Coordinates of C-alpha atoms and ligand atoms in Angstrom, one line a residue:
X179 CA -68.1 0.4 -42.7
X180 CA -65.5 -0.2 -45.0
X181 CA -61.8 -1.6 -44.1
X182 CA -61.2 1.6 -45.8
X183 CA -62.7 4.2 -43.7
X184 CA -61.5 4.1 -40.8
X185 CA -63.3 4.9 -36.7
X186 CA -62.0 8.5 -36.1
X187 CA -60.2 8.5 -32.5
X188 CA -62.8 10.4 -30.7
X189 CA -65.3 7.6 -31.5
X190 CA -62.4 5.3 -30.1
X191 CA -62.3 7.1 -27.0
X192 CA -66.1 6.9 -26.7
X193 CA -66.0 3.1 -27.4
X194 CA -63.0 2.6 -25.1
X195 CA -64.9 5.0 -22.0
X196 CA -68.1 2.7 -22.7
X197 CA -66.6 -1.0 -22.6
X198 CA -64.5 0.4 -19.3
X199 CA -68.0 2.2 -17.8
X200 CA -69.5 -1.3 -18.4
X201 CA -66.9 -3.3 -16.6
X202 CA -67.0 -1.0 -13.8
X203 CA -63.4 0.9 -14.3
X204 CA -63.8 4.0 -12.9
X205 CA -61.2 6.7 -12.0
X206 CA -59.0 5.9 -14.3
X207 CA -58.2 9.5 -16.2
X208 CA -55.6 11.5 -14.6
X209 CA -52.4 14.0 -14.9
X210 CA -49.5 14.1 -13.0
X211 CA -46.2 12.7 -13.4
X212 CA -47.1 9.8 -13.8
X213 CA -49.5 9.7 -16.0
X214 CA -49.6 8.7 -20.1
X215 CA -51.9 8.7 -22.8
X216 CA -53.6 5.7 -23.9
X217 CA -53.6 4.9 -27.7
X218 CA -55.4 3.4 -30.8
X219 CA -53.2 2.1 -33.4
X220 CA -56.0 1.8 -35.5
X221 CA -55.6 5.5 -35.9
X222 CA -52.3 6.3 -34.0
X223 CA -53.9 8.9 -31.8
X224 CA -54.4 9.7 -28.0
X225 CA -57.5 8.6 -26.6
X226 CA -57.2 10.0 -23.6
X227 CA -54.9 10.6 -20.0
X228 CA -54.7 7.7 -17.6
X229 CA -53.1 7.9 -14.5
X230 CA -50.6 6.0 -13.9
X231 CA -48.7 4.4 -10.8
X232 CA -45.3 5.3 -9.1
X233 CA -43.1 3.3 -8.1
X234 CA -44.2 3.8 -4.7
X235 CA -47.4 2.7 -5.3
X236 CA -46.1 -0.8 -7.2
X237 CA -44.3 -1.2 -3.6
X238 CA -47.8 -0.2 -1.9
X239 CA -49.2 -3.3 -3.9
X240 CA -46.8 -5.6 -3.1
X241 CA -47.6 -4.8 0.3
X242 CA -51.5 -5.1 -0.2
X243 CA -51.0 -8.6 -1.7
X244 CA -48.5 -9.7 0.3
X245 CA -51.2 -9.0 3.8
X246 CA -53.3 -10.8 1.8
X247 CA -51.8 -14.0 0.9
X248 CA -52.2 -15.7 4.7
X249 CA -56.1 -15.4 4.4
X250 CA -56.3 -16.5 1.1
X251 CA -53.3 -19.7 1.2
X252 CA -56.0 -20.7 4.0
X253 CA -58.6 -20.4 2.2
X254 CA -59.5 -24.7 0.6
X255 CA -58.7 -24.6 -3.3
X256 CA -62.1 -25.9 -4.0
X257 CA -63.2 -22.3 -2.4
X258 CA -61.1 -20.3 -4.1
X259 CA -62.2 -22.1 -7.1
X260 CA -65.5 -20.6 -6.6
X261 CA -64.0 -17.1 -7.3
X262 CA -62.3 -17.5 -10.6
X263 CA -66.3 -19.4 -11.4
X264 CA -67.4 -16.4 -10.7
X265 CA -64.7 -14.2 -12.8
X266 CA -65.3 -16.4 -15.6
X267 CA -69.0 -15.6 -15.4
X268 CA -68.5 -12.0 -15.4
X269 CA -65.6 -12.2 -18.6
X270 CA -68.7 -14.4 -19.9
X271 CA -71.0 -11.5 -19.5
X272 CA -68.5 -9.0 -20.8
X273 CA -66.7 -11.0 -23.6
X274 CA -67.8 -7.9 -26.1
X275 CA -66.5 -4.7 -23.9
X276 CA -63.2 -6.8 -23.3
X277 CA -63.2 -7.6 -27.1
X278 CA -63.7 -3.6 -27.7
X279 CA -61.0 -2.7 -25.8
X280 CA -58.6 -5.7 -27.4
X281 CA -59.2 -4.3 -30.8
X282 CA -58.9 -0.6 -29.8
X283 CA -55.8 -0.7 -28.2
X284 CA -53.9 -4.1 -30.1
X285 CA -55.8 -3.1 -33.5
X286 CA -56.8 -7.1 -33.8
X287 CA -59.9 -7.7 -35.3
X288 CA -63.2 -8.7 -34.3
X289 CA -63.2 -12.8 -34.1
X290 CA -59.6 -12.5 -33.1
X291 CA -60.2 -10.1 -29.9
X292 CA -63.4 -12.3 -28.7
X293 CA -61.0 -15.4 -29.3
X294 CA -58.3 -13.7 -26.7
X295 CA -61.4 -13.4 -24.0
X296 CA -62.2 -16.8 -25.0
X297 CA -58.8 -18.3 -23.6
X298 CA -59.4 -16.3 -20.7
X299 CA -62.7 -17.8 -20.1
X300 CA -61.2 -21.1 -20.8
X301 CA -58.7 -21.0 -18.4
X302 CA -60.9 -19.8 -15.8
X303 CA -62.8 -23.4 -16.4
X304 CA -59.9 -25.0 -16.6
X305 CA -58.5 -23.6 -13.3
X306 CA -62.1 -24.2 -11.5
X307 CA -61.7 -27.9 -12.2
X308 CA -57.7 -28.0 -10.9
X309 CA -59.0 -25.9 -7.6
X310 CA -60.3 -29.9 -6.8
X311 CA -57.3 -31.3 -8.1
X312 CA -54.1 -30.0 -6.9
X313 CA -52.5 -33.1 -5.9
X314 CA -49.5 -34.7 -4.6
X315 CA -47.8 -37.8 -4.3
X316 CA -47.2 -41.3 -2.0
X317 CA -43.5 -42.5 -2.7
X318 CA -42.6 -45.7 -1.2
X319 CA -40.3 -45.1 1.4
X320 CA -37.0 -47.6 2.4
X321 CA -38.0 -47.6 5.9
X322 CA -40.9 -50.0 7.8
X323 CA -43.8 -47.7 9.1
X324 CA -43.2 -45.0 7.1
X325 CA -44.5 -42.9 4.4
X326 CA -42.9 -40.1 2.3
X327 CA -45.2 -38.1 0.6
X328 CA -45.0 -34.7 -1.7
X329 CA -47.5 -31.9 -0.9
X330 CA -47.8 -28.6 -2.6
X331 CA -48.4 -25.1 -0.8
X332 CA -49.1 -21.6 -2.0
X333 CA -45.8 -19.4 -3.3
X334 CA -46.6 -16.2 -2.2
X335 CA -47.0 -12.5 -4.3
X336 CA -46.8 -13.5 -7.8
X337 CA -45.8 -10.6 -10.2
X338 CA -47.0 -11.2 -13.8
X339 CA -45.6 -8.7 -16.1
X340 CA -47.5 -9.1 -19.5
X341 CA -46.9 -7.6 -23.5
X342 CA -49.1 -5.5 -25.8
X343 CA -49.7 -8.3 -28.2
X344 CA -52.2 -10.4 -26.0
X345 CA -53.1 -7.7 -23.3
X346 CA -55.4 -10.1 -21.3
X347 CA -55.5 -13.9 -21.9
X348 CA -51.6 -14.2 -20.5
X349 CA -52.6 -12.5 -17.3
X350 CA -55.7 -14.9 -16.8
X351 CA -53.3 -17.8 -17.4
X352 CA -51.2 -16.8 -15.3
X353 CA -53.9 -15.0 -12.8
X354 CA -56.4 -17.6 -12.7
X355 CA -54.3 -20.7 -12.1
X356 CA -52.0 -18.4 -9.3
X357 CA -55.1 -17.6 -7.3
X358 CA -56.4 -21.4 -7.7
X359 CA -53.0 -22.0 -6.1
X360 CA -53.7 -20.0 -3.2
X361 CA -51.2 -16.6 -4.7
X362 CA -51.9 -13.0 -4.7
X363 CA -50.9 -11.6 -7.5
X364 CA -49.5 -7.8 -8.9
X365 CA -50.2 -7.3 -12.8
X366 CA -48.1 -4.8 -14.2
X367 CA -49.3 -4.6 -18.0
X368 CA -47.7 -3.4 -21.1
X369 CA -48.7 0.4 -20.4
X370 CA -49.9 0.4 -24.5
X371 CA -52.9 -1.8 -23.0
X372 CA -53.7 0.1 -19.6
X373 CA -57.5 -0.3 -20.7
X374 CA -57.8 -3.5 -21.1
X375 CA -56.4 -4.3 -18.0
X376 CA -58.4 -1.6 -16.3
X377 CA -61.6 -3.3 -17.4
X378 CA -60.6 -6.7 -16.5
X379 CA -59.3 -6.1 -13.0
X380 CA -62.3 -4.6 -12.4
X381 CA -64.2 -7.3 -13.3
X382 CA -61.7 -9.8 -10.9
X383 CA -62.3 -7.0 -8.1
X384 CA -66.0 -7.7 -8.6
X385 CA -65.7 -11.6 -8.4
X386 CA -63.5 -10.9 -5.4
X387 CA -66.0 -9.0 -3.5
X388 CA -68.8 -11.2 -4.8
X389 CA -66.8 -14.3 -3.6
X390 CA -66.0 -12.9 -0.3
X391 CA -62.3 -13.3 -0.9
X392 CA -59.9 -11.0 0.3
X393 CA -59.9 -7.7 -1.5
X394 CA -55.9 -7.5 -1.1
X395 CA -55.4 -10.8 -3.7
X396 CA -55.0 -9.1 -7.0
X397 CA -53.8 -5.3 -8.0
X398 CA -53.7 -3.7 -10.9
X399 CA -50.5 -1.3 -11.5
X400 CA -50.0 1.6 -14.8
X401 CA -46.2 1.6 -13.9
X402 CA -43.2 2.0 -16.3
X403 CA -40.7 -0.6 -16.5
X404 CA -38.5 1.8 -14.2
X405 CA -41.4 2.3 -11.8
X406 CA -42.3 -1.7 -11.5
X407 CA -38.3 -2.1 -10.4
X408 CA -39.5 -3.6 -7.1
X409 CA -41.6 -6.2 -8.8
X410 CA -38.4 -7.7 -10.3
X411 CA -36.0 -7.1 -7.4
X412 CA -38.6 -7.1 -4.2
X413 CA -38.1 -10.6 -2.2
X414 CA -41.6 -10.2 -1.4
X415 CA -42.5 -11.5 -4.8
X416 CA -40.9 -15.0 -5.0
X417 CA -42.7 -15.5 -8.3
X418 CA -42.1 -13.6 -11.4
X419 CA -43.9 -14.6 -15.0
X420 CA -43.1 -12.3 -17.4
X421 CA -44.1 -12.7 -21.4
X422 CA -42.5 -10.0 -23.3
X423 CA -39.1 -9.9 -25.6
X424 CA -35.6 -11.4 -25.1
X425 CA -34.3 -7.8 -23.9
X426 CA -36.8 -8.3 -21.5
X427 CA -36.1 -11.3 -19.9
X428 CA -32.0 -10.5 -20.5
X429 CA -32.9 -7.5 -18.4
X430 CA -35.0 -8.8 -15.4
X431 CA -34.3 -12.6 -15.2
X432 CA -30.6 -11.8 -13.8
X433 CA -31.6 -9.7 -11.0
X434 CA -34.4 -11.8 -10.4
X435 CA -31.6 -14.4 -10.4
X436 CA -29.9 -12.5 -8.1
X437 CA -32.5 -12.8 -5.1
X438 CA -33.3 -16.2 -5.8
X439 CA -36.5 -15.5 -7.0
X440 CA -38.5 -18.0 -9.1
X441 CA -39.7 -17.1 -13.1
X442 CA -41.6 -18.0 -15.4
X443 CA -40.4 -16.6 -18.8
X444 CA -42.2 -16.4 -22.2
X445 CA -40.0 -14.4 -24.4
X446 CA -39.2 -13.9 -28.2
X447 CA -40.2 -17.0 -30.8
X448 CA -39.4 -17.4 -34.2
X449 CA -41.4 -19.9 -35.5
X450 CA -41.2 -22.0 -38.6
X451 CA -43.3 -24.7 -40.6
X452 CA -41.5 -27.2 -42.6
X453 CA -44.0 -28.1 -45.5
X454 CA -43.1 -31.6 -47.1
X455 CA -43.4 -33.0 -50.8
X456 CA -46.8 -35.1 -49.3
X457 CA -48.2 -32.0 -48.3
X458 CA -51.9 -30.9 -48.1
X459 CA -51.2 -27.7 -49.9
X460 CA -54.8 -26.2 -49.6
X461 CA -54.4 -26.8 -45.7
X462 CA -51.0 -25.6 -45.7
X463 CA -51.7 -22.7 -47.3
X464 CA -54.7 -21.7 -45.2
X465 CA -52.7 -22.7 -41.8
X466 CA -49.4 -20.8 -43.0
X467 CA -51.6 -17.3 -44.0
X468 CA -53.5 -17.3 -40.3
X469 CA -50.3 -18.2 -38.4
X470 CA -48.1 -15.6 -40.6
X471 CA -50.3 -12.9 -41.7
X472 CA -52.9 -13.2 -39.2
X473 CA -52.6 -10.9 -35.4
X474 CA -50.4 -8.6 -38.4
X475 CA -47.9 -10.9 -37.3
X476 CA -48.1 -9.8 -33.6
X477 CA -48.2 -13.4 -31.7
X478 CA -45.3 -14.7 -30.3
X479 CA -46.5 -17.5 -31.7
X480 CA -46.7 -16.1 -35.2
X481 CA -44.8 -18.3 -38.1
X482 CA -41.9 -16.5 -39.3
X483 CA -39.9 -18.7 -41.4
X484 CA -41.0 -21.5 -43.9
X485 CA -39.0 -24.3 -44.9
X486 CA -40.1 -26.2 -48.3
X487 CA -39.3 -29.0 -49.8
X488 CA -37.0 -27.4 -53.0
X489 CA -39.9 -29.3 -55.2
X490 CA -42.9 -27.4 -54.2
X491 CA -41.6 -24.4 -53.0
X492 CA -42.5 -22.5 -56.3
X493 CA -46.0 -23.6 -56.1
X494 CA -46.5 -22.8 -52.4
X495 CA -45.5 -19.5 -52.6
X496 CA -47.8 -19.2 -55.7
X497 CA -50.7 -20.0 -53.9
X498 CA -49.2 -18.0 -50.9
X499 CA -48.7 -15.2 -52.8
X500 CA -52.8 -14.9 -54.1
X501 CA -54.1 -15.4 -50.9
X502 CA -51.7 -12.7 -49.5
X503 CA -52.9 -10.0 -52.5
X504 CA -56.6 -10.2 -51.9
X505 CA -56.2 -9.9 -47.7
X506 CA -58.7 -7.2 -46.4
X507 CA -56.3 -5.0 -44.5
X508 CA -57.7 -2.0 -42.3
X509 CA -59.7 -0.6 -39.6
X510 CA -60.0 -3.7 -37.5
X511 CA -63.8 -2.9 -36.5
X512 CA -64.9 -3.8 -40.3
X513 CA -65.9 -7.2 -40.7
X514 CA -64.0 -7.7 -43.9
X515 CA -61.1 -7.2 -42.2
X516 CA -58.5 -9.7 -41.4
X517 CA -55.2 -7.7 -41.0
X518 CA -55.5 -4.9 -38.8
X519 CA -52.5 -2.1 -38.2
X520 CA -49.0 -2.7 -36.2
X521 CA -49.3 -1.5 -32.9
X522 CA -46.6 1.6 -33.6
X523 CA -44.7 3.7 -35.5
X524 CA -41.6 1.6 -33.9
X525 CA -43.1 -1.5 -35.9
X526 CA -43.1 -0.8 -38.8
X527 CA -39.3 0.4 -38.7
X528 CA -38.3 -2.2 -37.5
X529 CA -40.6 -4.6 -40.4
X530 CA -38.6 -2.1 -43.1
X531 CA -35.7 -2.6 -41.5
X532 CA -36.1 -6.2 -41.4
X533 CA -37.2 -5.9 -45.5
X534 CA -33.9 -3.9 -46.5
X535 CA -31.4 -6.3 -44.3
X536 CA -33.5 -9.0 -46.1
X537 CA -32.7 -8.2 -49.9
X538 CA -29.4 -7.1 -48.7
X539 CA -28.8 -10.6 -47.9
X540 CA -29.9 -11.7 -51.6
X541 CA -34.1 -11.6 -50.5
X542 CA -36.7 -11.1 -53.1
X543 CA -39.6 -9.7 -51.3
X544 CA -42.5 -11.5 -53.4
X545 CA -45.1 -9.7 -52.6
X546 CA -45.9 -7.2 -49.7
X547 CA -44.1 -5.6 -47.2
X548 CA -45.9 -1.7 -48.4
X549 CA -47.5 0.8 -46.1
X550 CA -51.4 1.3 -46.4
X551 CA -53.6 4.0 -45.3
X552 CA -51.3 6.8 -44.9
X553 CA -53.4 9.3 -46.3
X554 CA -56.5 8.1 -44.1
X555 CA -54.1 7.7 -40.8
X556 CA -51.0 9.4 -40.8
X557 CA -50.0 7.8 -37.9
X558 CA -51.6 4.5 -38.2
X559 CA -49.3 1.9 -39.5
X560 CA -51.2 -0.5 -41.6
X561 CA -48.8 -3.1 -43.3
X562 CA -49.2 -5.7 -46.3
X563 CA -48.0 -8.6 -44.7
X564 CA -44.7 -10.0 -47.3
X565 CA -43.3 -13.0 -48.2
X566 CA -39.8 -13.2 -49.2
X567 CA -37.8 -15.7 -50.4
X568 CA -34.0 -16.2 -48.9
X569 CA -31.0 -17.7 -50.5
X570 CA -29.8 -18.9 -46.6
X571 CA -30.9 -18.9 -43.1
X572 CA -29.0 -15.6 -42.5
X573 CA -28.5 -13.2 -39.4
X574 CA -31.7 -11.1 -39.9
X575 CA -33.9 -14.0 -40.3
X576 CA -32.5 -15.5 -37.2
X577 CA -33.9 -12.6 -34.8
X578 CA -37.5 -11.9 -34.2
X579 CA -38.9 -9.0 -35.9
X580 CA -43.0 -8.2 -34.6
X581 CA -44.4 -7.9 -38.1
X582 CA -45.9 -9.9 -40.8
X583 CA -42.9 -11.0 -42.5
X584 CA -42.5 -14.6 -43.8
X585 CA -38.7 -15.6 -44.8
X586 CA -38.7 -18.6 -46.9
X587 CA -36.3 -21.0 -47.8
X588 CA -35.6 -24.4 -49.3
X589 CA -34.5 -27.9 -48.4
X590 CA -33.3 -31.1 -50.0
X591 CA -33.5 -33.8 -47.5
X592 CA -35.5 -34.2 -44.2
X593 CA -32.2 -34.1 -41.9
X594 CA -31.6 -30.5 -43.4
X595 CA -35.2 -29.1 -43.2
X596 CA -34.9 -30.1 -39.2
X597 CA -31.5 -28.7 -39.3
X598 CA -32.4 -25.4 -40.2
X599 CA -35.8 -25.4 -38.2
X600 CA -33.8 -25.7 -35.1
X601 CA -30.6 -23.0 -35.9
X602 CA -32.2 -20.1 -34.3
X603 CA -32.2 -19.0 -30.9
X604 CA -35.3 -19.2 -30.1
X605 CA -37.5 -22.5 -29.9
X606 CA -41.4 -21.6 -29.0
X607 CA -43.6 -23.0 -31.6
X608 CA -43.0 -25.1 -35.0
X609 CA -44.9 -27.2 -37.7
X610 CA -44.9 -29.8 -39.9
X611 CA -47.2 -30.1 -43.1
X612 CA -46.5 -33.7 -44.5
X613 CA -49.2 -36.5 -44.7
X614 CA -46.1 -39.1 -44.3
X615 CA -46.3 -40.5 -41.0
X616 CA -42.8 -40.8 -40.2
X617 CA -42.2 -37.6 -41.0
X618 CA -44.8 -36.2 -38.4
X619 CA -43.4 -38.8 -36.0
X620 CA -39.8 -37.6 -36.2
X621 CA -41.0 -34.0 -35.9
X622 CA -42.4 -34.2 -32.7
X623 CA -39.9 -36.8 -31.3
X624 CA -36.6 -35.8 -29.2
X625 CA -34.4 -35.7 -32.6
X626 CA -37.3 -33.3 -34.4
X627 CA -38.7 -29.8 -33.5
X628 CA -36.4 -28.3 -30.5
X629 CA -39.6 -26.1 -29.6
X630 CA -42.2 -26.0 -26.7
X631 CA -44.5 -26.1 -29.0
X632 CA -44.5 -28.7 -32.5
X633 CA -47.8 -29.2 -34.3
X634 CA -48.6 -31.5 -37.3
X635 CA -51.3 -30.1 -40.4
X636 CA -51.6 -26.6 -38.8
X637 CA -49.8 -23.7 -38.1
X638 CA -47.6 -22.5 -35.1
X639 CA -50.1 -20.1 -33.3
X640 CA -53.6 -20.0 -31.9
X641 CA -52.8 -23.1 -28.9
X642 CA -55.6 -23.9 -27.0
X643 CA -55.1 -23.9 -23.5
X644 CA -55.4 -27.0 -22.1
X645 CA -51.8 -27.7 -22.9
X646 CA -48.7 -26.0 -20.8
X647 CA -47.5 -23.0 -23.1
X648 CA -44.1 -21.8 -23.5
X649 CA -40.6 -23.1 -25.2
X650 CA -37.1 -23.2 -24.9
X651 CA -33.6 -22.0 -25.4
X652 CA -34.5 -17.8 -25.5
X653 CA -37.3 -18.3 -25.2
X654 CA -37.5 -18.5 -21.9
X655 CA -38.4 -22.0 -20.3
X656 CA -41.5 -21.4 -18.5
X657 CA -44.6 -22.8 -19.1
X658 CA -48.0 -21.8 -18.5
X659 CA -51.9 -21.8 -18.5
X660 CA -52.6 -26.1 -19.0
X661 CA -51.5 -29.0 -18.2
X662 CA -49.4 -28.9 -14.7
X663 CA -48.3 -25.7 -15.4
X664 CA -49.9 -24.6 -12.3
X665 CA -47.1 -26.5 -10.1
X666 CA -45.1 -23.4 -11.2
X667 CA -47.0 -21.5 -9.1
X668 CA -46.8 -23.3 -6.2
X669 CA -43.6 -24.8 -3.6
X670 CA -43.4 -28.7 -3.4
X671 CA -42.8 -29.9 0.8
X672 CA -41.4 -33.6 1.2
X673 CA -43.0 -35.5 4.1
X674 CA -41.4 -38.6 5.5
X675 CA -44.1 -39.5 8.6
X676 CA -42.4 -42.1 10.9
X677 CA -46.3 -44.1 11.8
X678 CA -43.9 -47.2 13.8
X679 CA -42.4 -47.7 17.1
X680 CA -39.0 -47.5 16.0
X681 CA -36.5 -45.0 14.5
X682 CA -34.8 -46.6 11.6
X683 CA -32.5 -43.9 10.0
X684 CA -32.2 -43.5 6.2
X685 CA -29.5 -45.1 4.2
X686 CA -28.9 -47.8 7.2
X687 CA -27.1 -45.1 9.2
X688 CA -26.6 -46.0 13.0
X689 CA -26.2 -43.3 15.5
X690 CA -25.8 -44.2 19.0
Ligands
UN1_779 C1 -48.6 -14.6 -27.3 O1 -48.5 -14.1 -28.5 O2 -48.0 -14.0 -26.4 O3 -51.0 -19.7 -29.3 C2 -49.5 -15.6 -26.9 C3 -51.4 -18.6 -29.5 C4 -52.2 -17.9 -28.4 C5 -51.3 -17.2 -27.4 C6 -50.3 -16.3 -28.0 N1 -53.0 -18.9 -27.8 O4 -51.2 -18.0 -30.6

């Protein structure tokens, strides 16, 4: 198959039926009022009708979960380990049906959709090993015969409300490590991904049942953001970790707020590489084009703004510029492929939008930024990814736009490249290029990158998970999948135990 002949939607529908059939989603088609169509944008057209849930039935879930939680916080880690060994067996077995479903509903291609199942694979080995290693700590107490010690207990219902971008490995971050942690858990997905998430609750329903866990712990809900409002504002859910945009988290971390409820945000990023005079330009230029071009500039981690040093600028975007003309774009299923379409028509407004604000601020788009495939998919939205090259950091470039746009712009000195990194909003991911160690050093030190995230000799996106994931400032704060993320997910108790014959009181208080 060519990139340029693209799957017609009823073989989509076909795939999509068979990967869900194989996972052992059933009963999933519907009508009613709440019910929507599921989507490809790889052509832009219906698949088919899924049922989807009411708001009473997101409060019917929060109920389920929250019967179940007792059994399941008294359930030893190391034990509930053993299911999420047996859910990573199962995403083992069905890493290509998962990957099917990635690609027909997100449009990513192949490598890139079996990559997402890998981190969710990864994280369920991950979260097996913490199941034996959720520890606290002694602290030495001021007082003879005693002992003050931290120890960690299950939340609760954790609701984990996840975006169309990456429609599964965020849930199993987030999923795996929660149920480790002795949580139940509701998923509400980004209803453009309903299948994906159909096909891998199923599979965690399996490893439930095949564990012996309580069948309560996880549910699945197809609810709009209205009909998942007692998710954000139920105080049966004392846990919220939402990834999704800034208008998002603007919208649901106030009333969440508002209850007291704990959350976990991973919102907008807008990430940038600063590429120094020492550079590796052959490296930088193959880290820049996966990080910008690559996921059609769908990651929240994808690199949206490059800084050069003034003296190489014209021959980075040189080399930018030929690996950006010869990019397969098209139907993500070809193996040529390596840009696939924008999720929507919405998109790819808002990537032409972005474009004209761009040369309205003095921009030169240098290459890119044109629709492909019309005639083959009228309403598939297939995009060259564009470089353009900005006079100043202005307003459009600080706000994050979900296309494959890459703003670049110039520096002098080191102190004004950092500047500039940090004047966004936003501070998830960043990278240096530079083979001058103090450089890297200052980067990643407390006066460098203001992000989550800072890398040295490759690009902003593709984190493995072993590290905790998330940034700052609107970004959110939270952190997730490695690391001790997972004591997120959890409450901390302090124990003081009095082990002597006496009662000394803290402080050298005396009381009678
Ligand atoms: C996202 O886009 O929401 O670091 C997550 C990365 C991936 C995760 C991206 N591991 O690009």
């Amino acid at each position: 198959m060519s990139a340029n002949t693209l799957t017609t939607t009823a073989d989509l529908a076909e795939r999509a039926r068979a990967a869900l059939r194989a996972c052992g989603a059933n009963g999933y088609e519907g009508t009613g009022p709440h019910a929507f169509s599921a989507r490809s944008p790889i052509t832009g057209e219906d698949l088919f009708t899924v049922a989807g849930s009411s708001e009473s039935q997101v409060r019917a879930a929060i109920s389920t979960t929250k019967a179940a939680f007792p059994a399941w916080r008294d359930t030893p880690a190391p034990v509930r380990g053993a299911l999420i060994k047996r859910f990573g067996e199962l995403l083992t077995e069905h890493k290509r049906d998962l990957a099917d479903l990635v690609t027909i509903e997100v449009g990513k291609i192949g490598s890139e959709a079996l990559g997402e199942v890998q981190e969710m694979i990864d994280i369920c080995d991950l979260a097996v090993g913490m199941s034996r290693q959720l520890e606290g700590r002694t602290l030495a107490s001021e007082r003879p015969g005693h002992k003050l010690l931290e120890t960690w207990h299950p939340l609760g219902v954790v609701g984990v409300i996840t975006a169309f971008n990456f429609p599964c490995a965020p849930w199993a971050w987030n999923t795996a490590v929660a149920l480790v942690c002795g949580d139940a858990v509701v998923w509400k997905p980004s209803q453009l991904t309903s299948l994906t998430a159909l096909a891998c609750s199923a599979l965690l329903d399996r490893a439930i049942a095949d564990a012996g866990a309580p069948a309560g712990i996880h549910r699945l809900v197809l609810a709009s953001s209205a009909e998942s409002a007692p998710l954000v504002d139920s105080p049966d859910v004392p846990l919220v970790s939402a990834t999704g945009s800034e208008r998002l988290g603007r919208e649901i971390a106030p009333r969440i707020a508002a209850r007291f409820g704990r959350t976990i945000l991973e919102l907008g990023g807008n990430n940038a590489a600063i590429v120094a005079p020492s550079a590796d330009l052959d490296m930088a230029t193959r880290g820049i084009t996966f990080s910008a071009a690559g996921t059609a500039g769908q990651r929240c981690t994808t690199m949206r703004r490059l800084i050069v040093h003034e003296d190489i600028a014209d021959e980075l975007v040189a080399r930018l510029t030929k690996v950006y003309t010869s990019l397969d774009i098209g139907d993500p299923f070809s193996a040529e492929t390596l840009v696939g379409p924008l999720i929507n028509e919405g998109a790819y407004a808002a990537m032409r939008d972005a474009l004209e604000r761009a040369v309205a601020d003095g921009g030169e788009v240098v290459v890119g930024g044109e629709r492909r495939l019309a005639d083959s998919a009228a309403h598939g939205y297939y995009v060259e990814p564009a470089i353009v090259r900005m006079p100043a950091q202005t307003e459009v470039i600080r706000q994050e736009t979900f296309a494959p746009i890459l703003y670049v712009l110039t520096y002098r000195t080191f102190d004004e490249a950092i500047a500039l990194h940090n004047d966004v909003p936003q501070g998830l991911s960043s990278s240096i290029f530079t083979t001058d160690q103090r450089e890297a050093e200052r980067f990643t030190s407390s006066a460098g990158s203001d992000c989550g995230i800072a890398n040295v000799n490759i690009g902003t996106s593709g984190a493995e998970i072993g590290g905790a994931f998330g940034g700052e400032k609107t970004t959110g704060g939270g952190r997730e999948s490695g690391s001790d993320a997972w004591r997120g997910y959890m409450r901390r108790a302090t124990n003081t135990i009095n082990y002597s014959t006496e009662l000394p009181l803290a402080q050298g208080v005396n009381f009678g």
